[in-house]
XYZ file of C-alpha atoms in Angstrom:
297
model
C -15.038 -9.289 8.044
C -15.140 -5.719 6.371
C -13.337 -5.346 3.338
C -12.713 -2.152 1.080
C -10.192 -2.377 -1.783
C -6.690 -3.134 -0.231
C -7.512 -2.978 3.628
C -9.125 -5.469 5.775
C -10.334 -5.553 9.383
C -11.081 -8.544 11.264
C -14.120 -7.795 13.365
C -13.645 -10.789 15.290
C -10.364 -9.829 16.629
C -10.752 -6.013 16.503
C -11.150 -4.336 19.946
C -12.281 -0.963 18.465
C -9.598 0.632 20.484
C -9.553 3.264 17.251
C -5.695 3.546 17.057
C -5.379 2.521 13.430
C -7.760 5.702 12.499
C -5.761 7.758 14.795
C -2.443 7.197 13.295
C -3.407 6.830 9.753
C -1.955 9.784 7.884
C -4.578 9.831 5.033
C -6.696 9.142 6.963
C -8.420 5.980 5.571
C -10.075 4.474 8.372
C -12.734 6.018 10.649
C -14.006 4.904 14.095
C -17.960 4.711 13.605
C -19.124 4.927 17.104
C -19.893 1.492 18.561
C -20.479 0.151 15.347
C -16.798 -0.540 14.603
C -14.066 0.645 12.478
C -14.937 1.865 8.895
C -12.918 1.882 5.809
C -13.676 4.918 3.776
C -13.757 3.707 -0.052
C -13.260 7.189 -1.458
C -9.819 7.698 0.370
C -8.715 4.110 -0.171
C -6.845 4.831 -3.357
C -4.776 7.376 -1.439
C -3.469 4.586 0.887
C 0.359 4.695 0.747
C 1.059 1.558 2.440
C 2.905 3.004 5.070
C 2.041 0.275 7.613
C 1.283 2.851 10.390
C -2.107 1.100 11.239
C -0.625 -2.551 11.374
C 2.334 -1.266 13.453
C 0.065 0.117 16.190
C -2.560 -2.294 16.301
C -2.385 -4.373 19.475
C -4.163 -7.445 18.245
C -3.012 -7.606 14.699
C -6.805 -7.052 13.504
C -5.949 -4.899 10.447
C -4.056 -5.848 7.291
C -3.232 -3.712 4.167
C -2.663 -5.600 1.096
C 0.913 -6.341 0.193
C 2.120 -6.145 3.832
C 2.360 -9.230 6.383
C 2.863 -9.074 10.151
C 5.582 -11.967 10.162
C 7.367 -10.929 6.911
C 7.214 -7.191 7.087
C 7.235 -6.257 10.669
C 9.324 -6.706 13.973
C 8.289 -6.234 17.524
C 9.562 -3.240 19.437
C 11.168 -3.350 22.703
C 9.196 -2.694 25.709
C 11.978 -0.941 27.602
C 11.740 2.272 25.216
C 15.053 3.586 23.375
C 17.034 5.354 26.236
C 20.457 4.371 25.909
C 20.298 1.766 23.177
C 22.559 1.096 20.570
C 22.253 3.392 17.417
C 20.845 0.688 15.099
C 18.246 -0.302 17.566
C 17.424 3.314 18.016
C 16.620 3.782 14.223
C 14.814 0.678 13.905
C 12.427 1.875 16.585
C 11.823 5.402 15.129
C 8.643 6.094 13.425
C 6.938 9.070 11.792
C 4.519 10.429 14.562
C 1.735 12.317 13.600
C -0.620 12.094 16.818
C 0.655 14.161 19.710
C -0.064 14.745 23.220
C -1.486 17.970 24.251
C 1.924 18.610 26.397
C 4.010 21.572 25.302
C 7.817 20.757 24.680
C 9.990 22.353 27.016
C 12.594 24.903 25.623
C 15.573 22.944 27.008
C 14.320 19.807 24.940
C 14.137 21.794 21.852
C 17.563 23.326 22.673
C 18.827 19.860 22.811
C 17.030 19.227 19.292
C 18.785 22.404 17.870
C 22.293 21.220 19.383
C 22.160 18.046 17.683
C 20.936 19.483 14.293
C 23.990 21.903 14.447
C 26.242 18.709 14.426
C 24.909 17.678 10.924
C 27.951 17.545 8.631
C 27.557 20.064 5.947
C 28.855 19.582 2.394
C 31.563 22.270 3.049
C 31.840 24.952 5.372
C 30.476 27.289 6.589
C 27.073 26.027 7.710
C 24.192 27.352 5.606
C 21.348 25.838 7.658
C 19.004 28.334 9.253
C 16.327 27.409 11.913
C 12.891 28.735 12.962
C 12.042 27.009 16.127
C 8.361 27.522 16.852
C 7.532 26.594 20.373
C 4.321 28.160 20.830
C 1.248 26.004 19.519
C -0.752 29.271 18.927
C 1.596 30.622 16.233
C 1.178 27.227 14.325
C -2.352 27.330 14.778
C -2.644 30.992 13.410
C -0.500 29.524 10.404
C -2.921 26.953 9.522
C -5.844 28.786 7.710
C -3.170 30.585 5.365
C -1.731 27.263 4.461
C -5.199 25.803 3.592
C -5.897 28.822 1.455
C -2.589 28.005 -0.448
C -3.720 24.419 -1.268
C -7.339 25.601 -2.039
C -5.835 27.757 -4.645
C -3.480 25.284 -6.006
C -6.138 22.824 -6.572
C -8.072 25.367 -8.458
C -5.057 26.331 -10.458
C -4.438 22.740 -11.547
C -7.650 22.548 -13.155
C -6.936 25.574 -15.558
C -4.709 24.485 -18.364
C -2.976 27.859 -18.576
C -2.103 27.731 -14.911
C -1.052 24.052 -15.007
C 1.284 24.924 -17.770
C 3.046 27.843 -15.779
C 2.974 25.494 -12.578
C 4.796 22.891 -14.569
C 7.316 25.110 -16.185
C 8.056 26.566 -12.583
C 8.082 23.533 -10.678
C 9.986 21.209 -13.000
C 8.890 17.671 -14.264
C 9.638 15.752 -11.081
C 7.906 18.145 -8.686
C 4.858 18.673 -10.965
C 4.452 14.872 -11.224
C 4.484 14.692 -7.350
C 1.924 17.675 -7.219
C -0.307 15.839 -9.787
C -0.192 12.364 -8.592
C 0.226 12.846 -4.933
C -0.325 16.143 -3.403
C -3.508 17.365 -5.176
C -5.424 14.250 -4.729
C -4.507 14.143 -1.056
C -5.372 17.535 -0.391
C -8.661 17.257 -2.194
C -9.499 14.589 0.107
C -8.508 16.595 3.120
C -9.653 20.087 2.360
C -13.182 19.676 3.705
C -12.101 18.556 7.241
C -9.323 21.239 7.353
C -11.782 24.011 6.340
C -14.196 22.782 8.799
C -11.722 22.632 11.687
C -12.332 18.766 11.917
C -8.828 17.463 11.610
C -5.533 19.198 11.167
C -3.863 16.765 8.665
C -1.187 19.310 7.800
C 0.443 20.531 11.047
C -0.966 17.455 12.921
C -1.913 19.546 16.054
C 1.847 19.410 16.836
C 3.183 21.440 20.010
C 6.318 22.465 18.311
C 7.663 23.015 14.707
C 11.050 23.400 13.213
C 11.490 25.350 9.714
C 14.771 24.725 7.963
C 15.584 27.479 5.588
C 18.840 29.109 3.891
C 19.899 31.838 1.667
C 18.700 31.190 -1.935
C 22.154 31.831 -3.444
C 23.952 29.799 -0.665
C 25.759 26.733 -2.284
C 24.771 23.072 -1.652
C 22.105 24.460 0.905
C 19.406 21.897 0.095
C 21.694 18.835 0.554
C 22.649 20.239 3.860
C 19.274 20.881 5.121
C 17.920 17.356 4.179
C 20.860 16.064 6.445
C 20.163 18.396 9.184
C 16.456 17.329 9.125
C 17.550 13.743 9.524
C 19.565 14.709 12.623
C 16.494 16.416 13.903
C 14.289 13.554 13.381
C 16.579 11.099 15.057
C 17.495 13.295 18.088
C 13.699 13.990 18.746
C 13.065 9.935 19.008
C 16.117 9.675 21.250
C 14.697 12.364 23.561
C 11.302 10.670 23.786
C 9.607 12.893 21.215
C 7.769 12.177 18.335
C 8.505 13.861 15.040
C 7.750 13.888 11.243
C 8.683 15.897 8.087
C 6.034 17.815 6.654
C 6.638 18.706 3.019
C 3.219 20.548 2.743
C 4.227 23.499 4.685
C 7.367 24.951 3.179
C 5.728 25.651 -0.304
C 2.884 27.650 1.498
C 5.243 29.678 3.226
C 7.113 30.242 0.074
C 4.193 31.776 -1.557
C 2.578 33.643 1.393
C 4.124 37.021 2.341
C 2.033 36.771 5.492
C 3.388 33.148 6.534
C 7.094 34.381 5.919
C 6.425 37.489 8.099
C 4.792 35.177 10.746
C 7.748 32.816 10.671
C 10.440 35.482 10.392
C 11.939 34.361 7.153
C 14.200 36.721 5.707
C 13.842 38.068 2.286
C 16.487 36.445 0.670
C 15.835 32.836 2.188
C 13.970 29.865 1.020
C 12.373 27.478 3.229
C 13.308 23.842 2.378
C 11.727 21.547 4.986
C 9.899 21.552 7.998
C 9.401 19.176 10.948
C 6.728 18.899 13.521
C 7.361 17.446 16.911
C 5.693 16.620 20.277
C 5.037 13.791 22.691
C 3.586 10.819 21.141
C -0.022 9.933 22.192
C 0.236 6.412 21.371
C 2.943 3.689 21.654
C 3.633 1.522 18.649
C 3.566 -2.258 19.055
C 5.879 -3.349 16.166
C 8.092 -1.457 13.380
C 8.039 -2.078 9.663
C 10.826 -3.369 7.697
C 12.151 -1.333 4.856
C 13.900 -2.534 1.618
C 15.820 -0.207 -0.679
C 14.906 0.069 -4.207
C 17.905 -2.083 -5.130
C 21.223 -2.848 -3.781
C 24.262 -3.499 -6.043
C 27.450 -5.192 -4.614
C 30.570 -4.726 -6.902
């Protein structure tokens, strides 16, 4: 039995399929040829206990400390999600970060856009604007500029003066997220990203949606977050996989080249992004989620 920090792999059960390494968003796990699955100690502290590895493992050979197969997961139906009740549909949805190399047809993307248009705004008129990137080549061209942005951010966070201005401009909550999550995560990814080994930002997705709005529009952030949720749900219903990528909007906001590439108007701000495509793997189970608290009055 291999053990590194909070992740355990049962060698006697593991079939070396490598799915856990494929779906891990960090990634913490790597397939080491015929030698088996290897847990990377330097990345283990970055594990967010999302349960992706346990959810996809066909033989329950991997365990993340704090998660239990019987307590925290439930099996997914084998008949897919077509025409299933809404509750069942949202129970079977997962964030997908590993896609087939199959382009998403425009007619399918149009259905995603149509569903997003039904997302309720706080009050009319609709403020949400979309950029639909249906060409994987455009996403690929954007990646080096995004990598450069985070390389510069990591360098800036080491400089006390630059840190002061980043904190002042970002605000306490965003700065804490940068310091505790984004920067450590990107430090672990930059080497592979620069070397073209693994795209852990756009995830080699075949399509991408950018949600943006005029900077002086009212209530646009709330509207966009609701619209993004609609997009994630309809993608699943259509047999696609999708996930929101918070790393992309800040890079676009700070890069004139990216703003031109994605045709973002000068007066608009990119709030959210969603990558999507056809899932490469099928999950065996879904993880249960509990709210921070529920108060009944």
